[in-house]
mmCIF file of C-alpha atoms and ligand atoms in Angstrom:
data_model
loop_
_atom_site.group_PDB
_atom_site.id
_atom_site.type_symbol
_atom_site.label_atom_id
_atom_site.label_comp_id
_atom_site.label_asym_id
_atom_site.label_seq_id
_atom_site.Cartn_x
_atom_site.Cartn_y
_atom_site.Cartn_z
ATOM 1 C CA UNK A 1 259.949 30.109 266.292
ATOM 2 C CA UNK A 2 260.432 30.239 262.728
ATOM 3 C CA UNK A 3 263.920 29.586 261.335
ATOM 4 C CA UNK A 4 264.078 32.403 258.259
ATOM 5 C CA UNK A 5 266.794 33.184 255.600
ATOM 6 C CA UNK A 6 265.852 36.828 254.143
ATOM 7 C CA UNK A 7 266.235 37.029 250.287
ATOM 8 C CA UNK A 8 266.129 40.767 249.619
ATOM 9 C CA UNK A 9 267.516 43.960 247.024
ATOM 10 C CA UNK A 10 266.842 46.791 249.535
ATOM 11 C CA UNK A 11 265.014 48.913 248.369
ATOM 12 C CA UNK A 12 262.999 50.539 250.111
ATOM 13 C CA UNK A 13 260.225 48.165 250.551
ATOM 14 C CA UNK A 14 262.520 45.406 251.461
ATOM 15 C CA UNK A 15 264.297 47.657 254.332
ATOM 16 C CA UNK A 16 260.814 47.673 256.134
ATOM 17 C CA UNK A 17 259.608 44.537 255.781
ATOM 18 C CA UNK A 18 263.079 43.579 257.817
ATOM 19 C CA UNK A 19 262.824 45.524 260.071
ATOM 20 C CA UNK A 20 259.152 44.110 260.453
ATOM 21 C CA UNK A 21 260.883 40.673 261.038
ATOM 22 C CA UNK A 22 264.299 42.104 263.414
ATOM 23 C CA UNK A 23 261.148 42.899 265.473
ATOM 24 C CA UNK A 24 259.930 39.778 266.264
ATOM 25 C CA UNK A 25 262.733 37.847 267.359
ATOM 26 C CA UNK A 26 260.433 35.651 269.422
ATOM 27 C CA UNK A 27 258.386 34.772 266.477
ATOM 28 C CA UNK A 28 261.666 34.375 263.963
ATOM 29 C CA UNK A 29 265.390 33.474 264.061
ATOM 30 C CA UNK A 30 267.018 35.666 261.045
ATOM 31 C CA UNK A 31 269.533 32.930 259.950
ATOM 32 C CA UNK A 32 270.868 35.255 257.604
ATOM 33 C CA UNK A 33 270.575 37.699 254.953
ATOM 34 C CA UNK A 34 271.480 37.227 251.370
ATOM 35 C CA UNK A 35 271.198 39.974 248.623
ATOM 36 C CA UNK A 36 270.544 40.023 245.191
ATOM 37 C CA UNK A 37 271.043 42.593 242.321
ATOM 38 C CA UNK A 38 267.607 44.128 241.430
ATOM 39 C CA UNK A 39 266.300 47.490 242.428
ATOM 40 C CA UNK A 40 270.457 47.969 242.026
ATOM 41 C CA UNK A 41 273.410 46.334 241.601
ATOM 42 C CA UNK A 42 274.420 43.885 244.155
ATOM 43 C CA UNK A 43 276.944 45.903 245.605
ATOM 44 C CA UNK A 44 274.688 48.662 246.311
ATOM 45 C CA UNK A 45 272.124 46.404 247.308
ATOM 46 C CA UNK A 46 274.267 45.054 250.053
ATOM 47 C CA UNK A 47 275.760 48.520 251.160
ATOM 48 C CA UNK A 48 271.913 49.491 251.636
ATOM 49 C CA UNK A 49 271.679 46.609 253.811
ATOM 50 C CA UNK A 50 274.697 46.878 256.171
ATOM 51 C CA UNK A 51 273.465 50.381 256.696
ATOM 52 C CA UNK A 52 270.259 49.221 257.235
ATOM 53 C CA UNK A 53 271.626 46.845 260.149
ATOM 54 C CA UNK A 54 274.066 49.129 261.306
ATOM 55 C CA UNK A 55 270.977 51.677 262.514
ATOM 56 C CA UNK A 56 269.799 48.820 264.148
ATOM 57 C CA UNK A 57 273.085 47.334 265.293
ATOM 58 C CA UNK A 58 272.028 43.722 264.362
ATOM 59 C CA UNK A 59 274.791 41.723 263.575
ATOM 60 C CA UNK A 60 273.195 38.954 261.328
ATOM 61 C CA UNK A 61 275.670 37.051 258.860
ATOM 62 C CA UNK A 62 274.737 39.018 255.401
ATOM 63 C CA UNK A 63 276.180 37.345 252.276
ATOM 64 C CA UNK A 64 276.034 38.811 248.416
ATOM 65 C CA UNK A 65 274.759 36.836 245.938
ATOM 66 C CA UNK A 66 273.865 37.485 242.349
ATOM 67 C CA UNK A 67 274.713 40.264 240.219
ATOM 68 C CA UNK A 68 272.809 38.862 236.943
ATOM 69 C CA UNK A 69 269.435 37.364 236.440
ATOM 70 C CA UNK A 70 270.407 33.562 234.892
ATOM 71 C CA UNK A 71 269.945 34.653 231.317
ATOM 72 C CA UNK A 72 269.472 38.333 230.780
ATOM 73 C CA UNK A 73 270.930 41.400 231.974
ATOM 74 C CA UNK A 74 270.383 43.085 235.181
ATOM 75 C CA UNK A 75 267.160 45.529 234.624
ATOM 76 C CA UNK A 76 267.124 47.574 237.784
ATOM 77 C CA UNK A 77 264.421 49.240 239.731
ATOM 78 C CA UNK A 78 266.252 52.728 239.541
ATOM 79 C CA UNK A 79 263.154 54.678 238.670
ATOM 80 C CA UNK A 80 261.526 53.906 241.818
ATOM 81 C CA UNK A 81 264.282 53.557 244.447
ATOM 82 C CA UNK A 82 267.134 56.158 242.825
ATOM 83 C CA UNK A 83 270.505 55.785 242.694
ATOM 84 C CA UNK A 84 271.845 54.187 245.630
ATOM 85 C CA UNK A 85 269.073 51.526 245.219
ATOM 86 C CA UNK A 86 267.636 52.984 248.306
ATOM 87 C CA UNK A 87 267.536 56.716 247.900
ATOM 88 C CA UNK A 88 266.079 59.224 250.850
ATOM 89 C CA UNK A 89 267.909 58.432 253.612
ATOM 90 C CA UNK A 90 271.420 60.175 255.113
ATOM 91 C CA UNK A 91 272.832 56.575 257.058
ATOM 92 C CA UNK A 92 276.060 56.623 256.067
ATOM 93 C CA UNK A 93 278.090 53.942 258.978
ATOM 94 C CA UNK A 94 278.986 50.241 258.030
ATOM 95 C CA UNK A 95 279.767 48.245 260.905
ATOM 96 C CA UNK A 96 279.145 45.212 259.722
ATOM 97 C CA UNK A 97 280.610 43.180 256.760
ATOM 98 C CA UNK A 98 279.155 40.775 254.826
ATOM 99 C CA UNK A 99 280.823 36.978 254.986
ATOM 100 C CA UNK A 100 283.222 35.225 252.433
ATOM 101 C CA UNK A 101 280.658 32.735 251.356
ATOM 102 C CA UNK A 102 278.435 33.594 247.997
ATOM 103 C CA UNK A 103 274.787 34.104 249.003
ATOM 104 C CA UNK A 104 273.723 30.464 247.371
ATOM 105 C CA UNK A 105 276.842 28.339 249.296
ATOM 106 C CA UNK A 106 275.736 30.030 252.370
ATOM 107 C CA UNK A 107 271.960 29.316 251.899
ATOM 108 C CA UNK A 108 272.650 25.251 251.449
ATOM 109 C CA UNK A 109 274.761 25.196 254.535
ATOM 110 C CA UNK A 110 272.440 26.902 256.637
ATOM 111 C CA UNK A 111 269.661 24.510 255.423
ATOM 112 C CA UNK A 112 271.690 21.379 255.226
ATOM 113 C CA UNK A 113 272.959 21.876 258.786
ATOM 114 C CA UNK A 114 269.725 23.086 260.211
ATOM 115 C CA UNK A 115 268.020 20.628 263.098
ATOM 116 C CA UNK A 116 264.448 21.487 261.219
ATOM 117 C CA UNK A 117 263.133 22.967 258.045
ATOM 118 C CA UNK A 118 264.161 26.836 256.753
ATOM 119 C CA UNK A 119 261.833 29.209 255.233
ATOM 120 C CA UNK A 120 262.677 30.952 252.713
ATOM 121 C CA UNK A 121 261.842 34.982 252.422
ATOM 122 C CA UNK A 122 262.336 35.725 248.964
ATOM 123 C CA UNK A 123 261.630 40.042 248.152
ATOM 124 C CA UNK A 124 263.821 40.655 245.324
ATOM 125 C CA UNK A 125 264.300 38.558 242.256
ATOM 126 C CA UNK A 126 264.347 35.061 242.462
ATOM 127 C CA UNK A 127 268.046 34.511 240.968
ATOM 128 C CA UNK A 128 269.558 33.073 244.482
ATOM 129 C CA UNK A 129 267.305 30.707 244.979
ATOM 130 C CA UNK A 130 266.692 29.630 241.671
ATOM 131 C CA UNK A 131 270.607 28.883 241.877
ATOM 132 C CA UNK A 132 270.095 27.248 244.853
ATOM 133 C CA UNK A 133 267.651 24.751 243.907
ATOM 134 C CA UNK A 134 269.881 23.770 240.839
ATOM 135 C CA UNK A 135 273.168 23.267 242.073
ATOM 136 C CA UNK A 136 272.022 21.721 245.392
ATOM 137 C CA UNK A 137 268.558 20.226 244.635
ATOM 138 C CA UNK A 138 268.650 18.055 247.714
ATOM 139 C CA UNK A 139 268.135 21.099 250.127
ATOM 140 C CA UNK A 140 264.984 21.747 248.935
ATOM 141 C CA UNK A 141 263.135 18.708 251.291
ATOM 142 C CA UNK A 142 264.422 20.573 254.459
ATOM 143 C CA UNK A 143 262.714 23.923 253.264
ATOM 144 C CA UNK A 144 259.671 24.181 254.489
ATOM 145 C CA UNK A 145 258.103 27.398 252.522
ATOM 146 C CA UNK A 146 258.814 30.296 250.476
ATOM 147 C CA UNK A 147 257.172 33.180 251.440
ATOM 148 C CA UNK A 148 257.995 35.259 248.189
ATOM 149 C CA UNK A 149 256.707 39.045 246.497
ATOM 150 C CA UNK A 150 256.687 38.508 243.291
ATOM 151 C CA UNK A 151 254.247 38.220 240.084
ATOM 152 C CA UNK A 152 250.369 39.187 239.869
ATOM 153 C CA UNK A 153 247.683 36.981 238.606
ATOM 154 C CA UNK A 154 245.165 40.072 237.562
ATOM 155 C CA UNK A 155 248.345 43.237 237.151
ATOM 156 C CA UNK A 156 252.131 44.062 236.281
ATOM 157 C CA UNK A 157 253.980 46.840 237.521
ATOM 158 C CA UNK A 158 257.407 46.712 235.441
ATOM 159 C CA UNK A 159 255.580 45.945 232.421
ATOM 160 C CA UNK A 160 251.462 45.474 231.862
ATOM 161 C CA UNK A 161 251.680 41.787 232.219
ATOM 162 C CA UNK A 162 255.200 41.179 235.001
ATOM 163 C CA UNK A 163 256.011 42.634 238.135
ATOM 164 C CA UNK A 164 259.369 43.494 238.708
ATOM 165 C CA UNK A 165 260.986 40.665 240.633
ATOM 166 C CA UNK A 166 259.322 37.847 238.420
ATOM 167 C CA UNK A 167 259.994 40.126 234.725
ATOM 168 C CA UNK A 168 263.833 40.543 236.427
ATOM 169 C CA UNK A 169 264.667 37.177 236.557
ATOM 170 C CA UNK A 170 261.666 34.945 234.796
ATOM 171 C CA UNK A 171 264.037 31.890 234.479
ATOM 172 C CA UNK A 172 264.563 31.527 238.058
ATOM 173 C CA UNK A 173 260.921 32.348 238.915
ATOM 174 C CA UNK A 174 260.179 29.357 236.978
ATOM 175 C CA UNK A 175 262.510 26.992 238.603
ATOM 176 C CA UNK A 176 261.170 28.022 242.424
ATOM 177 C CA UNK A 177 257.618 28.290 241.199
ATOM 178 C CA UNK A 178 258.039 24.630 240.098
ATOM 179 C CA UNK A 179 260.138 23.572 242.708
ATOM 180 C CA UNK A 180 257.277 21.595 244.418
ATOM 181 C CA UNK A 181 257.956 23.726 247.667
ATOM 182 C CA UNK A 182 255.114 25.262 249.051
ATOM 183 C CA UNK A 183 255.111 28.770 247.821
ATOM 184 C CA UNK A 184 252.804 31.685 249.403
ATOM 185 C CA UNK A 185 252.916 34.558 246.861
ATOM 186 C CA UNK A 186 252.906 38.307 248.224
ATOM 187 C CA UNK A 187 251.357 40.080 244.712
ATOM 188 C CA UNK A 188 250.430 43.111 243.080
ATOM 189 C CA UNK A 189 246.871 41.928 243.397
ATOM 190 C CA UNK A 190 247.507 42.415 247.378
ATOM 191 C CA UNK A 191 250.686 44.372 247.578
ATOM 192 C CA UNK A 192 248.886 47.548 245.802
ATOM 193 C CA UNK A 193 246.467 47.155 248.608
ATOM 194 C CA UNK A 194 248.696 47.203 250.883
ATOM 195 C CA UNK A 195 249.257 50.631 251.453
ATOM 196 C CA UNK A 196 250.323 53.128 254.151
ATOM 197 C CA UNK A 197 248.631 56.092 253.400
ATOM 198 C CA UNK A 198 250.489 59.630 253.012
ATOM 199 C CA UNK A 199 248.405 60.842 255.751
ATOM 200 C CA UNK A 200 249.460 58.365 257.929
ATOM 201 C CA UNK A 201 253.103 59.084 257.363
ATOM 202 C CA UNK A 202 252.919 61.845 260.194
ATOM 203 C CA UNK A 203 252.820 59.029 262.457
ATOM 204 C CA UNK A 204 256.505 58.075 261.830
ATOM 205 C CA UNK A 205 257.248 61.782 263.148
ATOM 206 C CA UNK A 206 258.865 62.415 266.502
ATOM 207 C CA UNK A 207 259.269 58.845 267.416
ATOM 208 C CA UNK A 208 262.845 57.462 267.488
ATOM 209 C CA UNK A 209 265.734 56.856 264.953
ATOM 210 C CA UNK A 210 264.434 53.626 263.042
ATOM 211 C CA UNK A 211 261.057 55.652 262.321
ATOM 212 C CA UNK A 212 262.570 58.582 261.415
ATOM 213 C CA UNK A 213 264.165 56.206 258.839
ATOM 214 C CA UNK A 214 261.518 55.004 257.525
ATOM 215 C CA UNK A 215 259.792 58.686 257.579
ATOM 216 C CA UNK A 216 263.118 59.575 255.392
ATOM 217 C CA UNK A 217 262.534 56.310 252.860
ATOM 218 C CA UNK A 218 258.726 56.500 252.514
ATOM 219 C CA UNK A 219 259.283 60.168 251.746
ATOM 220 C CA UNK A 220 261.611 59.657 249.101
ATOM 221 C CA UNK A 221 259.580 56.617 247.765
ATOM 222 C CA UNK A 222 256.225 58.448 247.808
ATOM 223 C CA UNK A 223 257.628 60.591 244.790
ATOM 224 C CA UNK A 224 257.441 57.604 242.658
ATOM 225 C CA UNK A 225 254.584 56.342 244.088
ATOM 226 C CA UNK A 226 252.519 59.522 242.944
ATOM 227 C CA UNK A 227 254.094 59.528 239.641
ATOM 228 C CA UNK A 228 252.857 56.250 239.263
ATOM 229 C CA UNK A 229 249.445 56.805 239.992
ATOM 230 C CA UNK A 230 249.241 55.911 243.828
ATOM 231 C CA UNK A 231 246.885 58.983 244.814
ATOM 232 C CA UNK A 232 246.294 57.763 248.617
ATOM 233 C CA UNK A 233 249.509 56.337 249.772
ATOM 234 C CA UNK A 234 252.707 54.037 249.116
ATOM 235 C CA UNK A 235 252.127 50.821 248.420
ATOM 236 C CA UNK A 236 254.058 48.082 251.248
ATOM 237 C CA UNK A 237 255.343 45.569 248.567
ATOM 238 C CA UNK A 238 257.858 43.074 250.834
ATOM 239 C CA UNK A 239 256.297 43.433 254.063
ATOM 240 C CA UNK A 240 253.702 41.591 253.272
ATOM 241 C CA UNK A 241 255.790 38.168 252.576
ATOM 242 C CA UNK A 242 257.027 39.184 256.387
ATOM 243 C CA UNK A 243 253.369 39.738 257.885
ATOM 244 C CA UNK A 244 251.748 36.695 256.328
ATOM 245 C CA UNK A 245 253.854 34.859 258.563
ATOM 246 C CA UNK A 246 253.297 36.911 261.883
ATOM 247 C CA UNK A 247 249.125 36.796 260.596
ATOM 248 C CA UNK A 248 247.906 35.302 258.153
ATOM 249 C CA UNK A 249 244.339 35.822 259.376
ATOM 250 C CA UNK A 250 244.512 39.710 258.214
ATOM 251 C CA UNK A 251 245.117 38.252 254.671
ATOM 252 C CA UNK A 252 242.705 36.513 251.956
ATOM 253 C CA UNK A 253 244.078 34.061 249.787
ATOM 254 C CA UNK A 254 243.090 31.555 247.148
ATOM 255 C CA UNK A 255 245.559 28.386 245.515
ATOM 256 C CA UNK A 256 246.624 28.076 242.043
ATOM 257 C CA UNK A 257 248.911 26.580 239.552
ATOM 258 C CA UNK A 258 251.255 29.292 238.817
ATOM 259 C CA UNK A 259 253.381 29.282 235.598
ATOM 260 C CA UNK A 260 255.751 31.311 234.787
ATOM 261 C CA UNK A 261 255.792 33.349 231.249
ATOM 262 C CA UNK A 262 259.490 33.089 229.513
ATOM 263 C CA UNK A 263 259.698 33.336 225.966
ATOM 264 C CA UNK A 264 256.607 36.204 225.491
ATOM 265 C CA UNK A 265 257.600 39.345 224.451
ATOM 266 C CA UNK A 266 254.960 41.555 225.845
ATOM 267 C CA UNK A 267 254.421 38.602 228.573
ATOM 268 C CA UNK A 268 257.780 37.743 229.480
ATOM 269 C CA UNK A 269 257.711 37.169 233.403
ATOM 270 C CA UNK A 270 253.876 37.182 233.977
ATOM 271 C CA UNK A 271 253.048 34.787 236.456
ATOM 272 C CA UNK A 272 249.926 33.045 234.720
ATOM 273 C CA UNK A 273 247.317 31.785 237.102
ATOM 274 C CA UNK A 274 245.430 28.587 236.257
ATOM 275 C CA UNK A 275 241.638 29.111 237.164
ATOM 276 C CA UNK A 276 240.642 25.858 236.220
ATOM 277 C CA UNK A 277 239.728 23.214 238.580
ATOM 278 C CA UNK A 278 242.774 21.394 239.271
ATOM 279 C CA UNK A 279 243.709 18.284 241.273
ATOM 280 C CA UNK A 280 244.719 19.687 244.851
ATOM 281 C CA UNK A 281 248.738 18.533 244.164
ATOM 282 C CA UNK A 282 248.946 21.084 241.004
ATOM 283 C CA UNK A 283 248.610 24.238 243.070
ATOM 284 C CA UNK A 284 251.830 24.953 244.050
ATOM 285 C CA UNK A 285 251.071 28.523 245.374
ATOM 286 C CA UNK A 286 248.500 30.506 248.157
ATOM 287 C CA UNK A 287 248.172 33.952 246.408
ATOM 288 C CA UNK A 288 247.358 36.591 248.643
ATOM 289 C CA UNK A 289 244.187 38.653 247.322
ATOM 290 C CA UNK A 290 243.466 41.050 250.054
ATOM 291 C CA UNK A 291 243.939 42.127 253.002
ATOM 292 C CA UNK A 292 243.174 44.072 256.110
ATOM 293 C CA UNK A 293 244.980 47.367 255.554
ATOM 294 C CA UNK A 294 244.798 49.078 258.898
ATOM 295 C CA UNK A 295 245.781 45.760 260.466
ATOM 296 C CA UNK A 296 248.642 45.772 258.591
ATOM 297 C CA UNK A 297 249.457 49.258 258.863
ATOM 298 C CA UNK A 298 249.643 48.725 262.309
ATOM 299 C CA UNK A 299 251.770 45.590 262.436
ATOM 300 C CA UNK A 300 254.338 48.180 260.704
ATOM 301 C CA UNK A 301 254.185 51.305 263.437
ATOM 302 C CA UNK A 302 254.109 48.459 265.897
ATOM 303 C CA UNK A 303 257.330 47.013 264.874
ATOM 304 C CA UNK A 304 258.898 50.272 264.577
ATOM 305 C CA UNK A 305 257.743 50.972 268.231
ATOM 306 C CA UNK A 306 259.627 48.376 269.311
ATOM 307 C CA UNK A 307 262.848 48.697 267.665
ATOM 308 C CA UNK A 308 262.565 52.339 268.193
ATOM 309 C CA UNK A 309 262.625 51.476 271.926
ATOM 310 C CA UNK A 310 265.261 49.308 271.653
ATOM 311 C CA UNK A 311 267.653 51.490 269.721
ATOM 312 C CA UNK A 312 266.450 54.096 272.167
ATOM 313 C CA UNK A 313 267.313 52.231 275.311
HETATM 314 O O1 LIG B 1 257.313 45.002 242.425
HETATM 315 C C1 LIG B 1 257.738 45.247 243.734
HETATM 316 C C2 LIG B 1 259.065 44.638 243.992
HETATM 317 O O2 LIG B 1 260.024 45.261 243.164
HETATM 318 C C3 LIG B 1 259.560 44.849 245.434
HETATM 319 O O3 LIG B 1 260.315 43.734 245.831
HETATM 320 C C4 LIG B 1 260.419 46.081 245.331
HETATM 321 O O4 LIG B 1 261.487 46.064 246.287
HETATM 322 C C5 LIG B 1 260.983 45.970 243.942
HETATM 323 O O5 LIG B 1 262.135 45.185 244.010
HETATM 324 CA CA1 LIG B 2 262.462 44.002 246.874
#
């Protein structure tokens, strides 16, 4: 069992790849949720997820945290996930609230207090954390990993060097990426791949309320991923920081160095791989190159199978 704290600006990407972990509660114990402003602002972004939790009546302690990157203004991901932050859907109940403690006070006190190490799940920008680290560097021994998306060592999706989480906040990607914690990064170079195909959508049909859901999200999300050059299907960004933990096997992966880009102009927040040969202590992340696309596919219909049932029963 795997003590998790969820990092996330649902987003429609980041709604899945929870529900991919509420479905495992014997391989994960959700800790909590914190949010962070990205694909919207942070009070969207946390709306989004009490809906999100409400369909699946999990009460998990939620807590906001920030609504600005640590230097720059907040660039959102609009274009791709609307208005709301999480366009497509028509949930509209909130039965949950989130807690009185900011997302970083509540992060330290879960880890401080914890018997045994947290990981981290990290699938908006890096801003919480990054705050975390700074203001209460000693928590950072009792976290074991950060499973993150973020960055791309061959591609950029926000701009043609950064992907969106990293170019959102490249300060506080910095600070986690050289943090010293062991880091498994979730990138374009294996996000793109990891696709579910438009075809396959027609699976999520007829099912139950949490895939009819999704079925809702993916077909609101599938506008932008055609306008953006996805012919076959939409590609599964945050998920794949969730199924790396529940398989790694269906995943290839190769260490690095990582730096992060933050004074560029066309390179601000590329995360610049090291292909050197380096002494084993300077690779401070496993980037995930490929993957086994039905495999994960599946891991996805399977999880909404089960909460489907659930919500069902
Ligand atoms: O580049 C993909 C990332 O940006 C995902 O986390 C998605 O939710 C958006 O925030
Ligand atoms: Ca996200």
């Amino acid at each position: 069992m795997r003590r998790i704290i969820i990092d996330c600006d649902p987003g429609h990407d980041d709604a899945i790849a929870i529900l991919l972990a509420l479905a495992h509660p014997d391989k994960f114990k959700i800790e909590g949720i914190t949010t962070v402003g990205g694909n919207h602002n942070v009070d969207k972004i946390t709306d989004n997820l009490l809906k999100l939790l409400t369909l699946v009546d999990k009460d998990i302690k939620v807590a906001k945290g920030a609504k600005s990157p640590l230097v720059c203004p907040l660039v959102t991901g609009e274009e791709a996930h609307g208005g709301t932050g999480m366009d497509g859907h028509n949930l509209s109940d909130i039965k949950f609230k989130p807690i009185a403690k900011g997302a970083v006070e509540f992060m330290k006190d879960i880890i401080t207090e914890a018997s045994e190490k947290i990981t981290l799940i990290a699938i908006g920008p890096l801003t919480n954390i990054a705050m975390l680290f700074s203001t209460f560097p000693e928590v950072k021994e009792k976290v074991e990993l950060i499973s993150l998306m973020g960055g791309g060592i061959n591609e950029g999706n926000k701009t043609a060097a950064a992907e969106f989480n990293i170019y959102v906040d490249p300060e506080a990607a910095k600070i986690v990426f050289d943090s010293g914690i062991p880091i498994v990064m979730s990138g374009l170079d294996v996000t793109n791949k990891a696709q579910m195909y438009y075809t396959e959508f027609k699976r999520l049909k007829g099912k139950g309320k949490v895939s009819a859901f999704v079925n809702d999200l993916l077909d609101f999300y599938s506008i932008f991923s055609r306008k953006f050059g996805y012919d076959k299907g939409s590609a599964l960004h945050d998920p794949c920081a969730i199924a790396y933990l529940l398989n790694p096997d269906i995943f290839t992966a190769k260490k690095y160095h990582i730096d992060i880009e933050t004074t560029g102009t066309v390179t601000r927040g590329m995360t610049v791989a090291d292909r050197r040969k380096l002494p084993e202590g300077r690779l401070n992340a496993n980037v995930l190159l490929d993957l086994d696309r039905e495999a994960f596919v599946n891991m996805i219909f399977n999880a909404l199978d089960i909460l489907d049932t659930e919500c069902n029963s």
